């Protein structure tokens, strides 16, 4: 049996954060480093091993700026409204950092868009939808883990999809494929990250039937 250093692997899994305020906007990210991360991501599980995914890396300054404008035009009003509804504390800090990233999205060294090579038809069942995204999301998360292990920060964002068609036209993306997310990618500043506070596994886990907790 292959053995892993659980301290290292658990540390990677629990401290890979959605990085916004600690992205280094001034340091270029080599394309080869991004390709290394995508190489690892391509090994993630996918339905039928059909390899129906592609990746689009954007590092052209003009294109990044235009994508950033599209992102902010949708993210700005959305985040402002959500922030009004959010209680003070941790949630408010998340919205503040999300707005910070939205305002600087066009400055990131690289953007990475995971893409699925088809589209879901209207009226798609829950079963089909789960399988569809289940074939691309594991790879997207693997990309973030691979980036983190190489000193890169990233953030899972989707608010550019409010302007999906405009983004597709700008980047030459066919209308027959699906943009799944947009990852701003940069080296992160500082030394490390701490695990985020979360409820315990006992608090969020049921056994065998809904509502049956470990202590029941």
Rosetta silent file (secondary structure, phi, psi, omega in degrees, C-alpha in Angstrom):
SEQUENCE: XXXXXXXXXXXXXXXXXXXXXXXXXXXXXXXXXXXXXXXXXXXXXXXXXXXXXXXXXXXXXXXXXXXXXXXXXXXXXXXXXXXXXXXXXXXXXXXXXXXXXXXXXXXXXXXXXXXXXXXXXXXXXXXXXXXXXXXXXXXXXXXXXXXXXXXXXXXXXXXXXXXXXXXXXXXXXXXXXXXXXXXXXXXXXXXXXXXXXXXXXXXXXXXXXXXXXXXX
SCORE:     score description
SCORE:     0.000 S_00000001
   1 L     0.000  132.956  177.297    0.000    0.000    0.000 S_00000001
   2 L   -70.562  130.995  179.903    1.285    3.444   -0.907 S_00000001
   3 L  -107.809  141.942  178.892    1.789    5.550    2.181 S_00000001
   4 L  -116.220  155.605  171.917    1.501    9.312    2.304 S_00000001
   5 L   -78.243  101.037 -173.639    2.740   11.830    4.801 S_00000001
   6 H   -64.360  -29.650  177.231   -0.644   12.638    6.333 S_00000001
   7 H   -61.517  -43.071 -179.635    0.645   15.784    7.965 S_00000001
   8 H   -73.177  -47.354 -177.512    1.545   17.181    4.552 S_00000001
   9 H   -66.887  -43.220  177.715   -1.467   15.901    2.623 S_00000001
  10 H   -65.163  -35.927  176.823   -3.961   16.899    5.314 S_00000001
  11 H   -63.151  -42.825  177.801   -2.239   20.261    5.569 S_00000001
  12 H   -62.271  -44.736 -176.076   -2.604   20.821    1.825 S_00000001
  13 H   -69.346  -33.597 -175.389   -6.262   19.801    1.860 S_00000001
  14 H   -92.817  -11.804 -177.937   -7.215   21.879    4.889 S_00000001
  15 H  -118.310    8.724  173.441   -5.264   25.038    4.103 S_00000001
  16 L   -79.289  100.340 -173.962   -5.947   25.464    0.383 S_00000001
  17 L   -96.268  166.903  168.390   -7.969   28.652    0.685 S_00000001
  18 E   -85.264  104.364 -169.252   -9.823   30.839   -1.769 S_00000001
  19 L   -91.308  127.031  179.552   -7.139   33.528   -1.981 S_00000001
  20 L  -125.292  -60.166 -174.628   -8.166   37.106   -2.701 S_00000001
  21 L   -81.944  -10.667 -178.105   -6.234   39.716   -0.725 S_00000001
  22 L  -108.119   19.875  174.008   -2.961   37.797   -0.680 S_00000001
  23 E   -79.833  135.284  177.591   -2.506   37.443   -4.431 S_00000001
  24 L   -88.964  102.684 -175.648    0.732   38.965   -5.724 S_00000001
  25 L   -75.639  -11.921 -172.808   -0.425   41.044   -8.694 S_00000001
  26 L  -100.677  -10.299 -175.514    3.113   42.072   -9.652 S_00000001
  27 L  -105.624  121.860 -178.322    4.849   38.715  -10.056 S_00000001
  28 L   -67.247  146.560  176.009    4.380   36.840  -13.329 S_00000001
  29 L  -105.644  119.708 -179.113    3.314   33.192  -13.251 S_00000001
  30 L   -60.979  140.546  177.829    5.194   31.010  -15.774 S_00000001
  31 H   -58.720  -38.120 -177.916    2.998   29.212  -18.277 S_00000001
  32 H   -61.443  -35.137  178.860    4.823   25.956  -17.596 S_00000001
  33 H   -65.343  -40.285  176.922    3.794   26.118  -13.946 S_00000001
  34 H   -66.623  -39.763  177.378    0.155   26.459  -14.979 S_00000001
  35 H   -63.793  -36.716  176.653    0.555   23.583  -17.433 S_00000001
  36 H   -61.391  -42.101  179.156    1.998   21.445  -14.623 S_00000001
  37 H   -66.031  -41.193  178.849   -1.109   22.145  -12.539 S_00000001
  38 H   -67.121  -36.511  176.726   -3.409   21.348  -15.461 S_00000001
  39 H   -57.419  -44.470  177.958   -1.464   18.125  -16.097 S_00000001
  40 H   -67.656  -43.482 -179.138   -2.273   17.027  -12.555 S_00000001
  41 H   -60.214  -32.271 -177.709   -5.878   18.219  -12.816 S_00000001
  42 L   -69.033  -13.081  178.026   -6.386   16.127  -15.944 S_00000001
  43 L   -88.153   -1.139 -178.836   -5.832   12.981  -13.843 S_00000001
  44 L   -69.125  158.580  178.762   -8.899   13.671  -11.694 S_00000001
  45 L   -60.343  145.171  174.949  -11.928   11.358  -11.920 S_00000001
  46 L  -152.329  149.520 -176.252  -14.358   11.993  -14.780 S_00000001
  47 H   -59.407  124.098  175.614  -17.401   10.165  -16.078 S_00000001
  48 H    66.727    8.399 -174.842  -16.513    7.365  -18.474 S_00000001
  49 H    51.186   37.617 -173.888  -12.941    8.654  -18.776 S_00000001
  50 L   -81.970  -13.690  178.857  -14.237   10.606  -21.766 S_00000001
  51 L    50.229   60.746 -179.160  -11.909   13.578  -21.264 S_00000001
  52 L   -98.090   22.372 -176.357  -14.515   16.139  -22.259 S_00000001
  53 E  -114.333  148.638  172.543  -12.731   19.007  -20.533 S_00000001
  54 E  -132.028  167.637  178.521  -10.481   21.806  -21.759 S_00000001
  55 E  -131.474  136.200  176.444   -8.658   24.643  -20.014 S_00000001
  56 E  -116.698  118.812  177.355   -8.268   28.223  -21.162 S_00000001
  57 E  -101.554  129.196  179.828   -5.372   30.233  -19.708 S_00000001
  58 E  -116.273  114.471  176.328   -5.544   34.010  -20.127 S_00000001
  59 L  -130.158    5.284  174.844   -2.322   35.944  -19.579 S_00000001
  60 L   -74.926  124.599 -174.876   -2.634   38.656  -22.229 S_00000001
  61 H   -56.560  -42.226 -178.675   -2.884   41.995  -20.355 S_00000001
  62 H   -66.745  -43.130  178.887   -5.556   43.492  -22.623 S_00000001
  63 H   -65.839  -41.540  178.034   -7.754   40.400  -22.494 S_00000001
  64 H   -60.213  -42.599 -179.589   -7.358   40.122  -18.727 S_00000001
  65 H   -62.561  -40.723 -178.987   -8.393   43.745  -18.311 S_00000001
  66 H   -70.483  -39.981  175.083  -11.507   43.239  -20.441 S_00000001
  67 H   -63.743  -39.929  177.508  -12.487   40.062  -18.613 S_00000001
  68 H   -60.061  -38.940  177.602  -11.915   41.934  -15.356 S_00000001
  69 H   -64.647  -43.377  177.966  -14.313   44.666  -16.477 S_00000001
  70 H   -63.028  -42.256  179.936  -16.986   42.093  -17.310 S_00000001
  71 H   -61.297  -49.334 -176.692  -16.436   40.380  -13.977 S_00000001
  72 H   -64.782  -36.194 -177.739  -16.693   43.591  -11.965 S_00000001
  73 H   -64.355  -26.486  176.172  -19.804   44.785  -13.800 S_00000001
  74 H   -95.178  -41.358 -175.859  -21.642   41.695  -12.568 S_00000001
  75 H   -70.119  -37.661 -175.838  -19.850   41.065   -9.282 S_00000001
  76 H   -55.298  -60.429  179.867  -19.997   44.654   -8.018 S_00000001
  77 H   -61.174  -39.354 -179.484  -23.790   45.048   -7.719 S_00000001
  78 H   -62.321  -48.619 -177.361  -24.223   41.447   -6.583 S_00000001
  79 H   -68.389  -36.723  178.078  -21.644   41.675   -3.803 S_00000001
  80 H   -62.231  -41.908 -179.777  -22.867   45.081   -2.637 S_00000001
  81 H   -68.527  -43.743  179.398  -26.405   43.732   -2.269 S_00000001
  82 H   -65.366  -35.757 -179.614  -25.299   40.560   -0.522 S_00000001
  83 H   -63.349  -35.138  178.509  -23.055   42.526    1.837 S_00000001
  84 H   -64.166  -32.332 -177.321  -26.064   44.552    3.015 S_00000001
  85 H   -86.668  -11.222 -173.271  -27.838   41.334    3.956 S_00000001
  86 L   -88.959  138.639  175.417  -24.817   39.786    5.661 S_00000001
  87 L   -68.846  157.650  176.508  -24.220   40.050    9.419 S_00000001
  88 L   -63.995  153.577  178.456  -21.054   41.664   10.689 S_00000001
  89 L   118.130 -143.526 -172.707  -18.135   39.343   11.289 S_00000001
  90 H   -60.862  -42.270 -179.354  -16.650   36.592    9.191 S_00000001
  91 H   -61.662  -40.545  179.434  -19.268   36.777    6.413 S_00000001
  92 H   -64.317  -38.067  178.698  -18.744   40.517    6.057 S_00000001
  93 H   -65.458  -35.810  177.677  -15.006   40.002    5.767 S_00000001
  94 H   -63.941  -44.105  179.037  -15.568   37.481    2.987 S_00000001
  95 H   -65.375  -37.832  177.705  -17.668   39.975    1.033 S_00000001
  96 H   -61.759  -43.959 -179.489  -15.062   42.681    1.571 S_00000001
  97 H   -70.547  -33.687  177.355  -12.317   40.442    0.207 S_00000001
  98 H   -65.492  -38.245  177.693  -14.527   39.338   -2.688 S_00000001
  99 H   -68.498  -38.950  176.887  -15.095   42.977   -3.640 S_00000001
 100 H   -57.550  -46.430  179.700  -11.369   43.651   -3.395 S_00000001
 101 H   -65.655  -41.303 -179.709  -10.702   40.829   -5.843 S_00000001
 102 H   -58.537  -40.651 -178.095  -13.504   41.948   -8.161 S_00000001
 103 H   -71.522  -20.783 -177.475  -12.006   45.419   -8.388 S_00000001
 104 H  -116.510    9.452 -175.224   -8.555   44.013   -9.208 S_00000001
 105 H   -53.276  -41.595 -177.470   -9.509   40.935  -11.216 S_00000001
 106 H   -68.627   -7.297 -178.601   -8.100   42.350  -14.436 S_00000001
 107 H   -97.857   -7.046 -175.236   -4.668   42.757  -12.824 S_00000001
 108 L   -64.326  149.753 -179.618   -4.034   39.124  -11.890 S_00000001
 109 L   -60.891  -34.831 -179.420   -1.044   37.470  -13.591 S_00000001
 110 E  -151.864  148.481  170.342   -3.221   34.712  -15.042 S_00000001
 111 E  -118.164  142.067  179.230   -6.814   33.601  -15.290 S_00000001
 112 E  -128.808  126.424 -179.615   -7.729   29.945  -15.799 S_00000001
 113 E  -115.772  113.778  171.198  -11.144   28.807  -17.031 S_00000001
 114 E   -76.136  136.579 -172.645  -12.070   25.097  -16.822 S_00000001
 115 E  -131.146  138.064  174.144  -14.383   24.249  -19.710 S_00000001
 116 E  -101.317  134.162 -170.400  -16.698   21.336  -20.464 S_00000001
 117 L   -83.425   41.617  172.061  -16.924   20.462  -24.162 S_00000001
 118 L  -170.308 -175.991  178.688  -20.709   20.504  -24.436 S_00000001
 119 L  -133.654  149.626  176.312  -23.734   22.144  -22.863 S_00000001
 120 L   -77.365  129.953  175.441  -26.590   20.860  -20.779 S_00000001
 121 L   -71.174  157.416  177.030  -29.921   21.038  -22.612 S_00000001
 122 L   -60.565  144.530  179.399  -32.842   22.775  -20.939 S_00000001
 123 L    79.014   14.325  178.749  -34.793   20.529  -18.631 S_00000001
 124 L   -62.324  137.947 -177.107  -31.804   18.326  -17.804 S_00000001
 125 L   -70.544  163.129  176.077  -32.534   16.042  -14.852 S_00000001
 126 H   -59.152  -40.537  179.978  -30.825   16.282  -11.486 S_00000001
 127 H   -60.150  -47.600 -178.890  -29.116   12.963  -12.230 S_00000001
 128 H   -68.056  -38.301  179.056  -27.677   14.189  -15.524 S_00000001
 129 H   -63.230  -42.973  179.350  -26.669   17.550  -14.048 S_00000001
 130 H   -61.824  -43.111  178.943  -24.817   15.843  -11.198 S_00000001
 131 H   -67.028  -36.621 -178.715  -22.952   13.607  -13.626 S_00000001
 132 H   -62.192  -56.126 -178.731  -22.159   16.506  -15.941 S_00000001
 133 H   -74.551  -24.710  176.919  -20.517   18.708  -13.338 S_00000001
 134 H   -66.680  -12.917  178.462  -19.146   15.686  -11.504 S_00000001
 135 L   -93.962   -5.664 -179.335  -16.901   15.107  -14.504 S_00000001
 136 L  -123.867  -31.323 -176.672  -15.251   18.529  -14.357 S_00000001
 137 H   -65.296  -38.631  177.226  -15.343   19.764  -10.744 S_00000001
 138 H   -58.568  -39.344  178.357  -12.857   17.192   -9.358 S_00000001
 139 H   -66.876  -37.401  179.221  -10.292   18.356  -11.905 S_00000001
 140 H   -63.858  -42.332  177.860  -10.947   21.993  -11.088 S_00000001
 141 H   -67.993  -37.990  176.597  -10.318   21.358   -7.382 S_00000001
 142 H   -61.207  -36.236  176.915   -7.220   19.322   -8.223 S_00000001
 143 H   -60.327  -44.654 -179.016   -5.941   22.333  -10.150 S_00000001
 144 H   -64.963  -38.668  177.773   -6.313   24.505   -7.057 S_00000001
 145 H   -65.829  -43.527  178.946   -4.523   21.943   -4.892 S_00000001
 146 H   -63.041  -39.114  178.154   -1.688   21.610   -7.392 S_00000001
 147 H   -63.927  -46.048 -179.354   -1.387   25.389   -7.553 S_00000001
 148 H   -58.890  -41.792 -177.889   -1.284   25.704   -3.766 S_00000001
 149 H   -68.713  -13.946  179.311    1.473   23.102   -3.475 S_00000001
 150 L  -106.733   14.373  177.247    3.542   25.199   -5.900 S_00000001
 151 L    83.468   14.067  179.707    3.164   28.465   -4.031 S_00000001
 152 E  -104.544  139.795  173.087    0.276   29.755   -6.132 S_00000001
 153 E  -100.680  150.476  176.917   -2.972   31.131   -4.780 S_00000001
 154 E  -147.661  168.336  179.905   -6.265   30.862   -6.623 S_00000001
 155 E  -144.514  129.703  179.323   -9.916   31.586   -6.015 S_00000001
 156 E   -77.334  111.993  177.944  -12.966   29.746   -7.316 S_00000001
 157 E  -126.625  153.856  178.254  -15.173   32.390   -8.934 S_00000001
 158 L  -136.859   -0.278 -171.786  -18.214   32.181  -11.200 S_00000001
 159 H   -70.713  -13.649  173.325  -19.541   35.741  -11.330 S_00000001
 160 H   -67.236  -18.995 -177.348  -18.133   36.349  -14.803 S_00000001
 161 H   -70.087  -10.858  168.917  -20.843   33.959  -15.990 S_00000001
 162 H   -63.744  -18.805  175.061  -23.331   36.781  -15.636 S_00000001
 163 H  -126.613   48.213 -176.554  -21.670   37.845  -18.883 S_00000001
 164 H   -59.184  -47.211 -176.610  -20.948   34.377  -20.227 S_00000001
 165 H   -64.131  -42.349  179.693  -21.761   35.223  -23.839 S_00000001
 166 H   -65.281  -39.736  177.475  -19.685   38.414  -23.820 S_00000001
 167 H   -63.970  -42.946  179.301  -16.758   36.574  -22.237 S_00000001
 168 H   -61.678  -43.494  179.590  -17.042   33.808  -24.811 S_00000001
 169 H   -63.600  -42.210 -179.484  -17.075   36.295  -27.682 S_00000001
 170 H   -61.570  -39.708 -172.612  -14.064   38.132  -26.280 S_00000001
 171 H  -100.822    3.124  179.237  -12.028   34.945  -25.870 S_00000001
 172 L    71.510   26.298 -179.844  -13.246   33.070  -28.943 S_00000001
 173 L   -81.624  128.078  179.637  -14.983   30.381  -26.882 S_00000001
 174 L   -62.732  153.074  179.106  -17.578   28.438  -28.929 S_00000001
 175 L   -82.054    6.780  178.348  -21.198   28.638  -27.800 S_00000001
 176 L   -97.936    2.597 -179.239  -21.314   24.835  -27.760 S_00000001
 177 L  -121.378  169.930 -175.799  -19.156   24.527  -24.616 S_00000001
 178 E  -120.936  122.859  170.435  -19.616   25.464  -20.954 S_00000001
 179 E   -78.305  125.174 -173.884  -17.408   27.726  -18.873 S_00000001
 180 L   -94.880  -34.961 -177.778  -17.475   26.192  -15.401 S_00000001
 181 L  -163.868  179.963  172.882  -15.532   28.736  -13.334 S_00000001
 182 E  -140.929  118.925  179.931  -12.800   31.352  -13.502 S_00000001
 183 E  -103.931  112.294  164.426   -9.682   31.052  -11.348 S_00000001
 184 E   -71.008  134.581 -175.832   -7.500   34.123  -10.835 S_00000001
 185 E  -129.043  132.434  178.007   -4.016   32.688  -10.249 S_00000001
 186 E  -158.144  160.367  166.822   -0.976   34.358   -8.705 S_00000001
 187 E   -60.999  144.312  178.331    1.831   33.668   -6.299 S_00000001
 188 E   -97.620  152.468  178.674    0.523   34.292   -2.805 S_00000001
 189 L   -92.143  157.675 -177.882    2.127   36.600   -0.298 S_00000001
 190 L    87.083  178.059 -172.205    3.061   35.534    3.220 S_00000001
 191 L   -92.404  -42.688 -173.085    4.321   32.199    4.447 S_00000001
 192 L  -159.161 -179.403  177.803    1.354   29.916    4.940 S_00000001
 193 L  -127.851  151.149  175.533   -2.376   29.567    5.576 S_00000001
 194 L   -98.351  155.753  175.852   -4.316   28.252    8.536 S_00000001
 195 L   -64.519  140.058  179.604   -7.200   25.813    8.336 S_00000001
 196 L   -73.000  145.356  176.140  -10.558   27.570    8.171 S_00000001
 197 L   -68.523  130.624  179.853  -12.884   27.195   11.168 S_00000001
 198 L  -141.978  159.386  172.747  -15.614   24.687   10.383 S_00000001
 199 L   -65.841  153.898 -176.772  -18.179   22.642   12.269 S_00000001
 200 L   -71.027  160.098  177.552  -16.941   19.216   13.311 S_00000001
 201 H   -58.350  -36.031  179.540  -17.570   16.090   11.240 S_00000001
 202 H   -63.179  -32.047 -178.080  -19.857   14.835   14.009 S_00000001
 203 H   -76.336  -21.363 -173.401  -22.031   17.933   13.631 S_00000001
 204 H  -117.700    9.846 -175.393  -22.541   17.562    9.886 S_00000001
 205 L  -118.571  133.333  171.080  -22.703   13.777    9.429 S_00000001
 206 L  -111.378  154.343  178.493  -25.666   11.399    9.566 S_00000001
 207 L  -118.685  124.007  173.103  -25.411    7.605    9.496 S_00000001
 208 L    71.704  -47.657  177.671  -27.718    5.376    7.462 S_00000001
 209 L  -135.147  153.752 -177.917  -30.792    7.635    7.686 S_00000001
 210 L   -59.176  129.835  177.749  -31.314   11.399    7.643 S_00000001
 211 L    91.186   -7.955 -178.887  -30.993   12.908   11.101 S_00000001
 212 L   -88.961  101.746 -175.736  -29.282    9.871   12.637 S_00000001
 213 L   -86.155  171.254 -178.753  -26.088   11.265   14.153 S_00000001
 214 L   -62.237  -29.414 -176.332  -23.055    9.407   15.428 S_00000001
 215 L   -89.643   -4.443 -176.608  -24.198    9.942   19.012 S_00000001
 216 L   -73.061    0.000    0.000  -27.753    8.727   18.413 S_00000001
